[in-house]
Coordinates of C-alpha atoms in Angstrom, one line a residue:
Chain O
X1 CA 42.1 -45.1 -1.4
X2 CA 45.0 -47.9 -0.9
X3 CA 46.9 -46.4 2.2
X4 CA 50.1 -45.5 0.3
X5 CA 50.0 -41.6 2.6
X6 CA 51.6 -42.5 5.4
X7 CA 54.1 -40.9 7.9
X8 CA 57.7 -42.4 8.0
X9 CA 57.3 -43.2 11.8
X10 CA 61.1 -42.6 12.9
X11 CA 61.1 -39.4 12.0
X12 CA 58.0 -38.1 14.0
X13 CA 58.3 -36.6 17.3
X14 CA 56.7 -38.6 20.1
X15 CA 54.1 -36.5 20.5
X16 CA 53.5 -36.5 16.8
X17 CA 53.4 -39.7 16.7
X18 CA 50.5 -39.6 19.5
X19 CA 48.9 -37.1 17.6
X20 CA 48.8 -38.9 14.8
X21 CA 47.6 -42.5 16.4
X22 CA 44.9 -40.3 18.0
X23 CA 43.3 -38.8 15.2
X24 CA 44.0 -42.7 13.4
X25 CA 41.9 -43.7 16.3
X26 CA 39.7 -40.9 16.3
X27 CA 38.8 -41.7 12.7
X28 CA 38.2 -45.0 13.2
X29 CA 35.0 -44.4 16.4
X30 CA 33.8 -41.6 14.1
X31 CA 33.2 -44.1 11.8
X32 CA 31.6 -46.7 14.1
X33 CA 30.0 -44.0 15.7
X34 CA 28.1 -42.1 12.6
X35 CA 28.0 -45.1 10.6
X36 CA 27.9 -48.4 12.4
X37 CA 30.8 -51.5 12.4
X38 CA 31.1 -52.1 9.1
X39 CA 32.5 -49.0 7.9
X40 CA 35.2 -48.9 10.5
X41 CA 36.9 -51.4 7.8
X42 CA 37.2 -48.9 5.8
X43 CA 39.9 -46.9 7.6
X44 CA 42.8 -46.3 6.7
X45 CA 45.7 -43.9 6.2
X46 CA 45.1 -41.8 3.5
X47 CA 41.4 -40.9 5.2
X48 CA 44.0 -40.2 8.6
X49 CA 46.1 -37.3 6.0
X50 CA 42.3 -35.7 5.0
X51 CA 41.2 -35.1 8.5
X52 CA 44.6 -33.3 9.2
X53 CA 44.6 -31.2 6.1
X54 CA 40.8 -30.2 7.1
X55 CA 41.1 -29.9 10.7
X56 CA 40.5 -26.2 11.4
X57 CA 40.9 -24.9 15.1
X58 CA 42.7 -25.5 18.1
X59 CA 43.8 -29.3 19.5
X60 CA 42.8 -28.4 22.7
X61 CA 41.7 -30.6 25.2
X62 CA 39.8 -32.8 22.0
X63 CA 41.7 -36.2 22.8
X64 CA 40.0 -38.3 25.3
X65 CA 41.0 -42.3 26.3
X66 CA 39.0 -45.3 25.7
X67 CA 38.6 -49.3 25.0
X68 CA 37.8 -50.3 21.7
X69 CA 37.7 -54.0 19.9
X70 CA 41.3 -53.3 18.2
X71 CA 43.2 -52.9 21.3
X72 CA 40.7 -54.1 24.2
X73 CA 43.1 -54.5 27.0
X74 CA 44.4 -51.1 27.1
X75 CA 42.7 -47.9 26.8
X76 CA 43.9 -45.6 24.1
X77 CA 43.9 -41.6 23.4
X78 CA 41.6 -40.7 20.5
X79 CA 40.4 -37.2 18.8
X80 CA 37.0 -36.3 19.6
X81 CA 34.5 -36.4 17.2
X82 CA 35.3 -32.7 15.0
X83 CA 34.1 -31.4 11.7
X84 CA 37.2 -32.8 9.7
X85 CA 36.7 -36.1 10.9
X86 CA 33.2 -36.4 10.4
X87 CA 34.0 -35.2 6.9
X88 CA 37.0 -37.8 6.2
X89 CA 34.3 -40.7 7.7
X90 CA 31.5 -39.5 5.7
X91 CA 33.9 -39.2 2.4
X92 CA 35.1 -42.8 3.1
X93 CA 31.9 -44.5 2.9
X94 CA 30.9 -42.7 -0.2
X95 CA 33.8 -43.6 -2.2
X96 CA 34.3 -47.2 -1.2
X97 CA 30.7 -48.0 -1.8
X98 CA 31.5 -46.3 -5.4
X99 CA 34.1 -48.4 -6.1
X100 CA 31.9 -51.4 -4.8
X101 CA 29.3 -50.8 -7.0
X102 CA 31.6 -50.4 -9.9
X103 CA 33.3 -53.6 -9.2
X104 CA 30.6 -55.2 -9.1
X105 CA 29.4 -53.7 -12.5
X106 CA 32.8 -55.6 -14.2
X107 CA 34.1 -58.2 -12.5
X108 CA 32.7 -62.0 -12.9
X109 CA 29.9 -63.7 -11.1
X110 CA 31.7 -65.0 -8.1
X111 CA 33.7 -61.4 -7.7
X112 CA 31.1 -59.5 -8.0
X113 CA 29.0 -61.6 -5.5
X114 CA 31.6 -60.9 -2.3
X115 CA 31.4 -57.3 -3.7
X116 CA 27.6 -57.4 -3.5
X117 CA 28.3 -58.8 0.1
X118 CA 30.3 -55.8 0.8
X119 CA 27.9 -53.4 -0.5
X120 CA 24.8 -55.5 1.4
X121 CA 27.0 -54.5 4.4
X122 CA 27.7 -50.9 3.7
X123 CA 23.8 -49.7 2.4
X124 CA 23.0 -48.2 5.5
X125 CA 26.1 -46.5 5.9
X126 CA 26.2 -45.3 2.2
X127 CA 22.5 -43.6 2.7
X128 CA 23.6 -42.2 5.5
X129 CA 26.5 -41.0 4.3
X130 CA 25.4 -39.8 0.9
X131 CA 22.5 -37.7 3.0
X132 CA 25.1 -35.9 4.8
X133 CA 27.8 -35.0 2.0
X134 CA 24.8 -34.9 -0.9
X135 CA 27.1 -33.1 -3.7
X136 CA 30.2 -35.0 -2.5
X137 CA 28.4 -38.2 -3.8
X138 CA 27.5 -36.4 -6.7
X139 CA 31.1 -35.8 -7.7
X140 CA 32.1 -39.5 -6.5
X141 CA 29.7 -40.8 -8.6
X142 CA 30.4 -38.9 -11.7
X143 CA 34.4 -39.2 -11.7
X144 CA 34.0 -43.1 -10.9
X145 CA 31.6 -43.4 -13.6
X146 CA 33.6 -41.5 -15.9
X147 CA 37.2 -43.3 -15.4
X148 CA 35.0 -46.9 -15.5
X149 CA 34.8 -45.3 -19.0
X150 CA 38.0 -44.4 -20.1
X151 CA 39.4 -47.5 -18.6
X152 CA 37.2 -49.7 -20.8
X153 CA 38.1 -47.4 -23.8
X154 CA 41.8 -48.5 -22.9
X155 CA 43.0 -44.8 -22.2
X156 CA 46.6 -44.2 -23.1
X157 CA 46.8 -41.2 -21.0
X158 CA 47.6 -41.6 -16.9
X159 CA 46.7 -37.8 -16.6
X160 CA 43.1 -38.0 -17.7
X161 CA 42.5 -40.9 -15.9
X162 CA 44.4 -40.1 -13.0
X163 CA 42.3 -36.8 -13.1
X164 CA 39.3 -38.5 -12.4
X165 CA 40.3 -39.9 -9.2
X166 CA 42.2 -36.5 -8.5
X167 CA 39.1 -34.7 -8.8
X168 CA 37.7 -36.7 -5.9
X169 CA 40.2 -35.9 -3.8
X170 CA 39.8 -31.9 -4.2
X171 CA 36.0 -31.9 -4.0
X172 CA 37.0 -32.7 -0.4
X173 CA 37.9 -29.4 -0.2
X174 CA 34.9 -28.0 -1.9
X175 CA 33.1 -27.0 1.0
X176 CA 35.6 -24.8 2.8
X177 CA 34.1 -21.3 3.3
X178 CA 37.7 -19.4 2.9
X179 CA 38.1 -19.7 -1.0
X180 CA 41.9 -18.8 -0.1
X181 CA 42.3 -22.2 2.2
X182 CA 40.0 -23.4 -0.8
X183 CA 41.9 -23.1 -3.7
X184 CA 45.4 -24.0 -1.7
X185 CA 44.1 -27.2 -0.3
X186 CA 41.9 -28.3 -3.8
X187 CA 45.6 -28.0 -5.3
X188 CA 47.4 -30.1 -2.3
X189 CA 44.4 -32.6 -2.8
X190 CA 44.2 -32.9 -6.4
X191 CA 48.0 -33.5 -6.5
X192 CA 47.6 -36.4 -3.8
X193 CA 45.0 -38.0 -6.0
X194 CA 46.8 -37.8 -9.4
X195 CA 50.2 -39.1 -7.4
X196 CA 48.1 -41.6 -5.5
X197 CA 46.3 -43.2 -9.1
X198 CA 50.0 -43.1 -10.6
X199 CA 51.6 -44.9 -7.4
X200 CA 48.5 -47.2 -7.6
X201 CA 48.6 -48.3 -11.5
X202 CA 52.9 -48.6 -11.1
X203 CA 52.0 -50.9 -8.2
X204 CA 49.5 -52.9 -9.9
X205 CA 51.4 -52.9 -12.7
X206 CA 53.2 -56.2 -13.3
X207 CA 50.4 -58.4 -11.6
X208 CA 47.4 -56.2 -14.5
X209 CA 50.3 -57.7 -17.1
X210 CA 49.6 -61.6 -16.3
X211 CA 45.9 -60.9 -15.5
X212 CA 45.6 -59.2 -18.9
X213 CA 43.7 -56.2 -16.9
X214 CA 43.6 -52.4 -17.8
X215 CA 46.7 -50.6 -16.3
X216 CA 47.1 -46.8 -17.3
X217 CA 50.7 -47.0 -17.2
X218 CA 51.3 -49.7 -19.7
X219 CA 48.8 -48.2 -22.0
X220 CA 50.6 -45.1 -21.4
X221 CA 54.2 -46.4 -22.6
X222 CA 52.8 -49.2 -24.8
X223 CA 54.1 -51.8 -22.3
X224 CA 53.5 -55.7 -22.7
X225 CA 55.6 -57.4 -20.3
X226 CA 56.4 -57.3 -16.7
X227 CA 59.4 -55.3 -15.7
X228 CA 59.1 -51.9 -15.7
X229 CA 61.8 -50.8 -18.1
X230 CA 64.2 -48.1 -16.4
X231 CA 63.6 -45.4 -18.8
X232 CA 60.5 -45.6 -18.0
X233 CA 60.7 -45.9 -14.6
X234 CA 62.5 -42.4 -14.5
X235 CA 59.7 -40.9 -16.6
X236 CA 57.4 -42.2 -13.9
X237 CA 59.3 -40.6 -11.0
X238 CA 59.7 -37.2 -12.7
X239 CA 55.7 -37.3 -13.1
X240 CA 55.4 -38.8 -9.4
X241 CA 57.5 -35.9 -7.9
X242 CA 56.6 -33.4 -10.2
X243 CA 52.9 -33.5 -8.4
X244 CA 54.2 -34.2 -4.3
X245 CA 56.5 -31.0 -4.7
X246 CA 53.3 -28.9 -5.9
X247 CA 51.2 -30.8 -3.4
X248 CA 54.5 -29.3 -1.1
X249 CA 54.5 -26.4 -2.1
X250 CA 50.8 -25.3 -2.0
X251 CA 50.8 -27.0 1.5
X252 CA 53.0 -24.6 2.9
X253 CA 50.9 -21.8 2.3
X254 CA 48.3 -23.0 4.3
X255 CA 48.1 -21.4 8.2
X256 CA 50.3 -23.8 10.6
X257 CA 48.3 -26.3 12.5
X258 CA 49.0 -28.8 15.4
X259 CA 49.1 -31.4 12.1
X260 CA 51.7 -29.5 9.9
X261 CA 55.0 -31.4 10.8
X262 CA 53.0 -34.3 10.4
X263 CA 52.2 -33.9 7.3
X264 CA 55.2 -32.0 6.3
X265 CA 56.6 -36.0 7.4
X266 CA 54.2 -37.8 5.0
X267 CA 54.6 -35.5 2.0
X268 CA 58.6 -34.9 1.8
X269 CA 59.8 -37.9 3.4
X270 CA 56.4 -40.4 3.2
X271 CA 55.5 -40.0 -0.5
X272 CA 59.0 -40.2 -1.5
X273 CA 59.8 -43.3 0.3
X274 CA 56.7 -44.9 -1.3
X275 CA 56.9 -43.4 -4.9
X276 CA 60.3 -45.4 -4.2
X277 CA 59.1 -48.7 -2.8
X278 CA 56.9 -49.1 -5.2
X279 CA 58.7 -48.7 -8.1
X280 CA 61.8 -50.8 -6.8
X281 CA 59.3 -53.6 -5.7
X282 CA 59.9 -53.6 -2.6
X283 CA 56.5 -52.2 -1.5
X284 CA 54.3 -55.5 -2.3
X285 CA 57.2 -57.6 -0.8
X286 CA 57.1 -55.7 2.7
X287 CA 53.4 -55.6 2.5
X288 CA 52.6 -59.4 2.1
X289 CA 54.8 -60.6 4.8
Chain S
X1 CA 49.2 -4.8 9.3
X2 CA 50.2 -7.4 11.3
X3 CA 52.8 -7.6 13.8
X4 CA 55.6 -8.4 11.7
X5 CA 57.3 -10.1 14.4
X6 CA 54.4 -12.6 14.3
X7 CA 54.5 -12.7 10.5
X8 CA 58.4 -13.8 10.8
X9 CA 57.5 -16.4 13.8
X10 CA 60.1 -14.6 15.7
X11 CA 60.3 -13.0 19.6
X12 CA 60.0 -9.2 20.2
X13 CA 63.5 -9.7 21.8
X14 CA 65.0 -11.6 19.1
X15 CA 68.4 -11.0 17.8
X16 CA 68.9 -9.4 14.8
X17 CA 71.0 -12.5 13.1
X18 CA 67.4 -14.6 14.2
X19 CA 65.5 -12.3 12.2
X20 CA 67.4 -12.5 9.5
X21 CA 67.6 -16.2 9.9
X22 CA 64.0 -16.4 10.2
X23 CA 63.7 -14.3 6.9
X24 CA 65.8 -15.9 5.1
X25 CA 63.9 -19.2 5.7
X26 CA 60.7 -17.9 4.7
X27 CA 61.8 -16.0 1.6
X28 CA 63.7 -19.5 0.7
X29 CA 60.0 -20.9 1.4
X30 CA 58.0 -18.6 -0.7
X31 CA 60.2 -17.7 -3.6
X32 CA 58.6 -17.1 -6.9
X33 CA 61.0 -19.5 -8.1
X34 CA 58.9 -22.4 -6.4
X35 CA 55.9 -21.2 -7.6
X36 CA 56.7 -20.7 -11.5
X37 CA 53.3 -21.5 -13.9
X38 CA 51.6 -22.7 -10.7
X39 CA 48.0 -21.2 -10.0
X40 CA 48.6 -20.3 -6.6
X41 CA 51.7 -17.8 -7.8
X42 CA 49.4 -15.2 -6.5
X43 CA 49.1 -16.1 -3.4
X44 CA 53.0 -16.9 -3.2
X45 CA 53.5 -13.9 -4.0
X46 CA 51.0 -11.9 -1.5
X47 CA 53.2 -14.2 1.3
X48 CA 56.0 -12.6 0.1
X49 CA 55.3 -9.6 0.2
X50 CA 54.1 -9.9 3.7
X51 CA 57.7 -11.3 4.8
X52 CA 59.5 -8.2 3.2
X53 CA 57.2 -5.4 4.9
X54 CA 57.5 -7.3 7.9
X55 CA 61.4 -7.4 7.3
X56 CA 61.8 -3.8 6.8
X57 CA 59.3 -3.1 9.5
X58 CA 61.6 -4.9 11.8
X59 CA 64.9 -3.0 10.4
X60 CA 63.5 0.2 10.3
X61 CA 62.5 0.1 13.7
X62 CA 65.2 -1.3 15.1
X63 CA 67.8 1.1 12.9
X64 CA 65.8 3.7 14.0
X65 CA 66.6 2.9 17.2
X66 CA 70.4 2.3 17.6
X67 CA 71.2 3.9 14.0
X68 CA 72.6 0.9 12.1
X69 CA 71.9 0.3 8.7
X70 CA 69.4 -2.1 7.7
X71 CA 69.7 -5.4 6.3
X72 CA 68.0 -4.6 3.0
X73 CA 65.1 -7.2 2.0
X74 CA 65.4 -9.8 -1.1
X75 CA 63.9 -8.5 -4.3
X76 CA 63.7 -11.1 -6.5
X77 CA 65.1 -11.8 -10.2
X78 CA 61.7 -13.0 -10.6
X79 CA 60.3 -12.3 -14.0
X80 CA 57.0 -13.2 -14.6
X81 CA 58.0 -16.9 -15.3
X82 CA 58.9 -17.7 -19.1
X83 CA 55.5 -17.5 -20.2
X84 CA 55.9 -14.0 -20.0
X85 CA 59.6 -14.0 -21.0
X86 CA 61.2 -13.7 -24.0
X87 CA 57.7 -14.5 -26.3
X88 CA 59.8 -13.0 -29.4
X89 CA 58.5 -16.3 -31.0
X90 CA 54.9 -15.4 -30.8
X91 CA 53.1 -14.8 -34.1
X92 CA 50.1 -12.9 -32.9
X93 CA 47.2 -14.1 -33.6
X94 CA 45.6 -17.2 -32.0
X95 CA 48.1 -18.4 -30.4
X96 CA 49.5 -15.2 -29.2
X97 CA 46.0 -14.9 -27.7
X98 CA 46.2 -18.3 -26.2
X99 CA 49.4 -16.9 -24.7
X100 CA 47.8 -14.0 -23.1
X101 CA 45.3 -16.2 -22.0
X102 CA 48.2 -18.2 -20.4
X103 CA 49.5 -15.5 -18.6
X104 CA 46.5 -13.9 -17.4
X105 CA 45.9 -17.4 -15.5
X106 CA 42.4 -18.2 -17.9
X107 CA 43.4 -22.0 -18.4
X108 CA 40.3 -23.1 -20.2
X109 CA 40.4 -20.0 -22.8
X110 CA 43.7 -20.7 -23.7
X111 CA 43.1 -24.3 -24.1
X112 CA 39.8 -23.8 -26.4
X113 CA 41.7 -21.4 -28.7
X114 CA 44.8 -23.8 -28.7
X115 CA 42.5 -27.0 -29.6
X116 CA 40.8 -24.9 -32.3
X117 CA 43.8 -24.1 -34.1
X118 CA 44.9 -25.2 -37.3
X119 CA 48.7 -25.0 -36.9
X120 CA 50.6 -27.3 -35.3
X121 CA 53.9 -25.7 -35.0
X122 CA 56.7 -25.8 -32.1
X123 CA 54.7 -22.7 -30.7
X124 CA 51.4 -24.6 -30.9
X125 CA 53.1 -27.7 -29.0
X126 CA 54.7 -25.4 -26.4
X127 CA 51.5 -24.1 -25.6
X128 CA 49.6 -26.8 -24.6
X129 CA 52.4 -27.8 -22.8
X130 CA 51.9 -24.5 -20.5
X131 CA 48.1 -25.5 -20.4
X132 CA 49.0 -29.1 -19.6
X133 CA 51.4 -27.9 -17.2
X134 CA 48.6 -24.9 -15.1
X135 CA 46.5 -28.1 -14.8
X136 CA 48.8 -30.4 -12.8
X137 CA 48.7 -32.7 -16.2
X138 CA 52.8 -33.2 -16.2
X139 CA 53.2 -36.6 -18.4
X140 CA 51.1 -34.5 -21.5
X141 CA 53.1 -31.2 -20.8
X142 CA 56.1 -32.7 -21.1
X143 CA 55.2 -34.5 -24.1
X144 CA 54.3 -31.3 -25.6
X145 CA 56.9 -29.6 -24.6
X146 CA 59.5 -32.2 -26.1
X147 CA 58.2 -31.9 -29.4
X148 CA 58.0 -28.1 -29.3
X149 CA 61.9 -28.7 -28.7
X150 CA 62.3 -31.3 -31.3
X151 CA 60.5 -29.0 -34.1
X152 CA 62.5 -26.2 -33.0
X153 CA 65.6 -26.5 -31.2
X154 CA 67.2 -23.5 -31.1
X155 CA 64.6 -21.7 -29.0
X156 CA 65.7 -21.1 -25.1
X157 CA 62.4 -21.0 -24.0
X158 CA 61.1 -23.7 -25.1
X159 CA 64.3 -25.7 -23.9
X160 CA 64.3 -24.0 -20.5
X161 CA 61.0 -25.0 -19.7
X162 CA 61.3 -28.5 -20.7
X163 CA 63.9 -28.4 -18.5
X164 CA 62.0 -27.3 -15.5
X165 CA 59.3 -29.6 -16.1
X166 CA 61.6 -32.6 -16.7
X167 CA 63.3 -31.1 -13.0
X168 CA 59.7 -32.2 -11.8
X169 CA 59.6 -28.3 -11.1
X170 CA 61.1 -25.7 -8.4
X171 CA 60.8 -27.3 -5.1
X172 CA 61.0 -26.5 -1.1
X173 CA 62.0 -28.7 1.0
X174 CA 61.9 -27.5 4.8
X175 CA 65.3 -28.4 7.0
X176 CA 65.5 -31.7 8.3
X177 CA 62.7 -33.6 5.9
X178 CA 65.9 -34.8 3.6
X179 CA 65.5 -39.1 2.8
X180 CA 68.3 -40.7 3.4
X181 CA 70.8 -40.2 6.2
X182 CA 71.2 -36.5 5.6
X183 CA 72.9 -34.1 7.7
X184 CA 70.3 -32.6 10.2
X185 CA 71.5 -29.2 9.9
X186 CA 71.9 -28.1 6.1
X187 CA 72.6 -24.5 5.4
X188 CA 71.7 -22.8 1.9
X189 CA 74.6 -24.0 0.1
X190 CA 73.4 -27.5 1.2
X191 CA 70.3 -26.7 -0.3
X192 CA 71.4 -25.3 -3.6
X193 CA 73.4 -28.3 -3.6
X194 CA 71.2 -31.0 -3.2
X195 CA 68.9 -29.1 -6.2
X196 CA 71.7 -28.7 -8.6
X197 CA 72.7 -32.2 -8.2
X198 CA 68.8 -33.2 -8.5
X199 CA 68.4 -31.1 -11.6
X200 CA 71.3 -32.9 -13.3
X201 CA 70.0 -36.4 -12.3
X202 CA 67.1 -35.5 -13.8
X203 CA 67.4 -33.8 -16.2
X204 CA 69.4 -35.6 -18.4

């Protein structure tokens, strides 16, 4: 996941925007918490968006205040540990050690040695992890297994491989007891995953041109050199929105939450802004400085 | 039932104009327009219905009591999407069966039938376009769907959805989450607006 789910900030109310720093923070000492130091470098925003699309039951009086290593001279409100974000901090560890392992399956010898590093780190977590969410693994596994695959076989279409990663997202959902909250949020997930893989390959796009690398998109349109070509461009946005408005649209049939604005923020004015971003550049330009 | 004040997220002591308000909104939300060829039509439509008992509930009661006239719920010129519609192109056989299979929501028969097919005709390609499409697998459906066009251009259906799909589909989009600098308070018109104008960017 490549924290492209985000809320646009200005637009939240202030207690949104608490809410939403909480359960950022609450994420992050479920991590530490369940699965030691190292995996709290996994967090980030997209694993935020699961934990409110999962969190079932009341807010409460679930946000407590405390010190931690990112902020130590001020104490900061956090969500208590809950189901959802045990789930989100579990699923995290799972799929980065995934892609870790399949990195270090096909890059070169010096790569793939900081990615050994990284998955030297992350062993105890994974086990731990993988004991806890056993058939989650099994579907991580698979999917990354299967789109190492088609990426080597230089797949021409972005749907089947973004399905692959799409399919992770909506086994997230796979253990939800209602199968009506089942089957709306598998569709709401799997739509985030296929527009997260597309926003993903456009981003990676022109610098998988000079490195030679695999990039669905230019396999997709045939594509040799760096530019995105407008056409093409507007191809990828119909694609792009096509999935956020039914990842919209399913979402609103789910029961209203103290996390719906906020996520009614990320999907129709967050995704947009990104899908945007991205395509006009801008993104990887705001994101170095 | 539920209190159908609670289904419309209104006050017992609401005005009538609020309720209607309140209505509208969620009919605008749930329309079977925004949920054409998409597997969760079903329970779009259950919503739905929910909103109009709860509408009439509230009219009744309240007509009932100071003998106005109701306010008359929205019924929809929903049609069953164009799968449905219009399938005076179908030729039987397999692919009318893939069709039905279509309809009925069975995703993987239709596309087993389609991919055992030996014709390859504007129907064909307008089908797996609809498969393509139930699965969330837009760049194929639209692929499809363009060549069912280009090998037969007269047909409305086949045009119409490509248009819908090239529309990147029927979408809500709640007050106040507009990019840009917006208006905060848009009415319907605004609404219809902003999709025509969408439609026509797009859909070139």
């Amino acid at each position: 996941m490549f924290g492209y789910i985000r809320p646009v900030q200005p637009e939240l109310r202030v207690r949104e925007l608490d809410l939403y720093r909480a359960c950022y923070c609450g994420l992050c000492h479920t991590m530490g918490d369940r699965y030691g130091i190292a995996s709290r470098f996994l967090l980030n925003y997209d694993f935020v968006f699961l934990a409110m699309l999962l969190w079932t039951g009341d807010m409460g009086t679930d946000i407590c205040k405390k010190r931690c290593i990112g902020c130590p001279h001020k104490k900061k409100a956090f969500c208590k540990n809950t189901t959802a974000l045990e789930k989100c901090a579990g699923m995290s560890v799972i799929l980065y050690w995934w892609k870790i392992q399949d990195s270090i399956a096909d890059e070169g010898f010096l790569k793939s040695g900081a990615y050994k590093i990284l998955g030297f780190m992350l062993k105890r977590a994974y086990r731990k992890a993988s004991a806890d969410f056993p058939e989650y693994d099994a579907v991580v596994r698979d999917s990354i297994t299967k789109l190492s695959a088609l990426e080597k076989a230089k797949c021409a279409s972005i749907d089947k491989t973004a399905d692959c990663f799409a399919v992770i997202l909506k086994a997230a959902a796979a253990a939800e007891d209602d199968p009506r909250r089942r089957r709306v949020l598998e569709q709401v997930l799997y739509h985030t995953g296929r527009w997260i893989y597309i926003v993903d390959a456009c981003d990676d796009f022109a610098e998988d041109i000079s490195s030679g690398a695999y990039n669905p998109v230019a396999e997709r349109f045939g594509l040799h050199e760096s530019p995105l070509p407008e056409d093409i461009k507007n191809q990828l946005k119909i694609t792009l929105m096509s999935s956020r408005n039914q990842a919209g649209n399913s979402f609103e049939l789910l029961e209203e939450t103290a996390w719906s604005d906020i996520i009614r923020n990320i999907i129709f004015l967050g995704m947009p802004g990104v899908a945007e971003a991205v395509l006009t550049g801008i993104w990887k330009k705001k994101n170095r400085k | 039932m539920n209190d159908p004040y609670s289904v419309l997220g209104v006050s017992r002591n609401a005005s009538d104009d609020e309720i209607k308000k309140a209505y509208r909104d969620l009919a605008r939300k749930y329309h079977p327009d925004n949920y054409h060829d998409n597997p969760l039509a079903d329970l779009a439509q259950e919503k739905m219905k929910e909103i109009n008992e709860a509408y009439d509930a509230i009219t009744r009661e309240r007509s009932s009591s100071s003998g106005k006239g109701g306010g008359g719920t929205y019924q929809g010129s929903y049609s069953g999407g164009y799968s449905g519609s219009g399938s005076s192109s179908s030729s039987g056989g397999d692919l009318g069966r893939a069709r039905n299979a279509i309809n009925s929501g069975d995703i993987a028969t239709a596309e087993r039938i389609l991919n055992s097919c030996s014709v390859r005709n504007a129907e064909w390609n307008y089908l797996m376009a609809m498969v393509y499409y139930r699965k969330g697998w837009y760049d194929e459906s639209i692929r499809y769907c363009q060549t069912a066009v280009n090998m037969d251009p007269g047909n409305y259906e086949y045009r119409q959805a490509l248009n819908n799909m090239t529309a990147g589909g029927q979408a809500y989009r709640p007050g106040g989450y507009y990019q840009g600098n917006q208006g905060q308070g848009c009415d319907m018109c605004d609404v219809c607006a902003a999709l025509m104008c969408f439609n026509m960017c797009c859909g070139r």
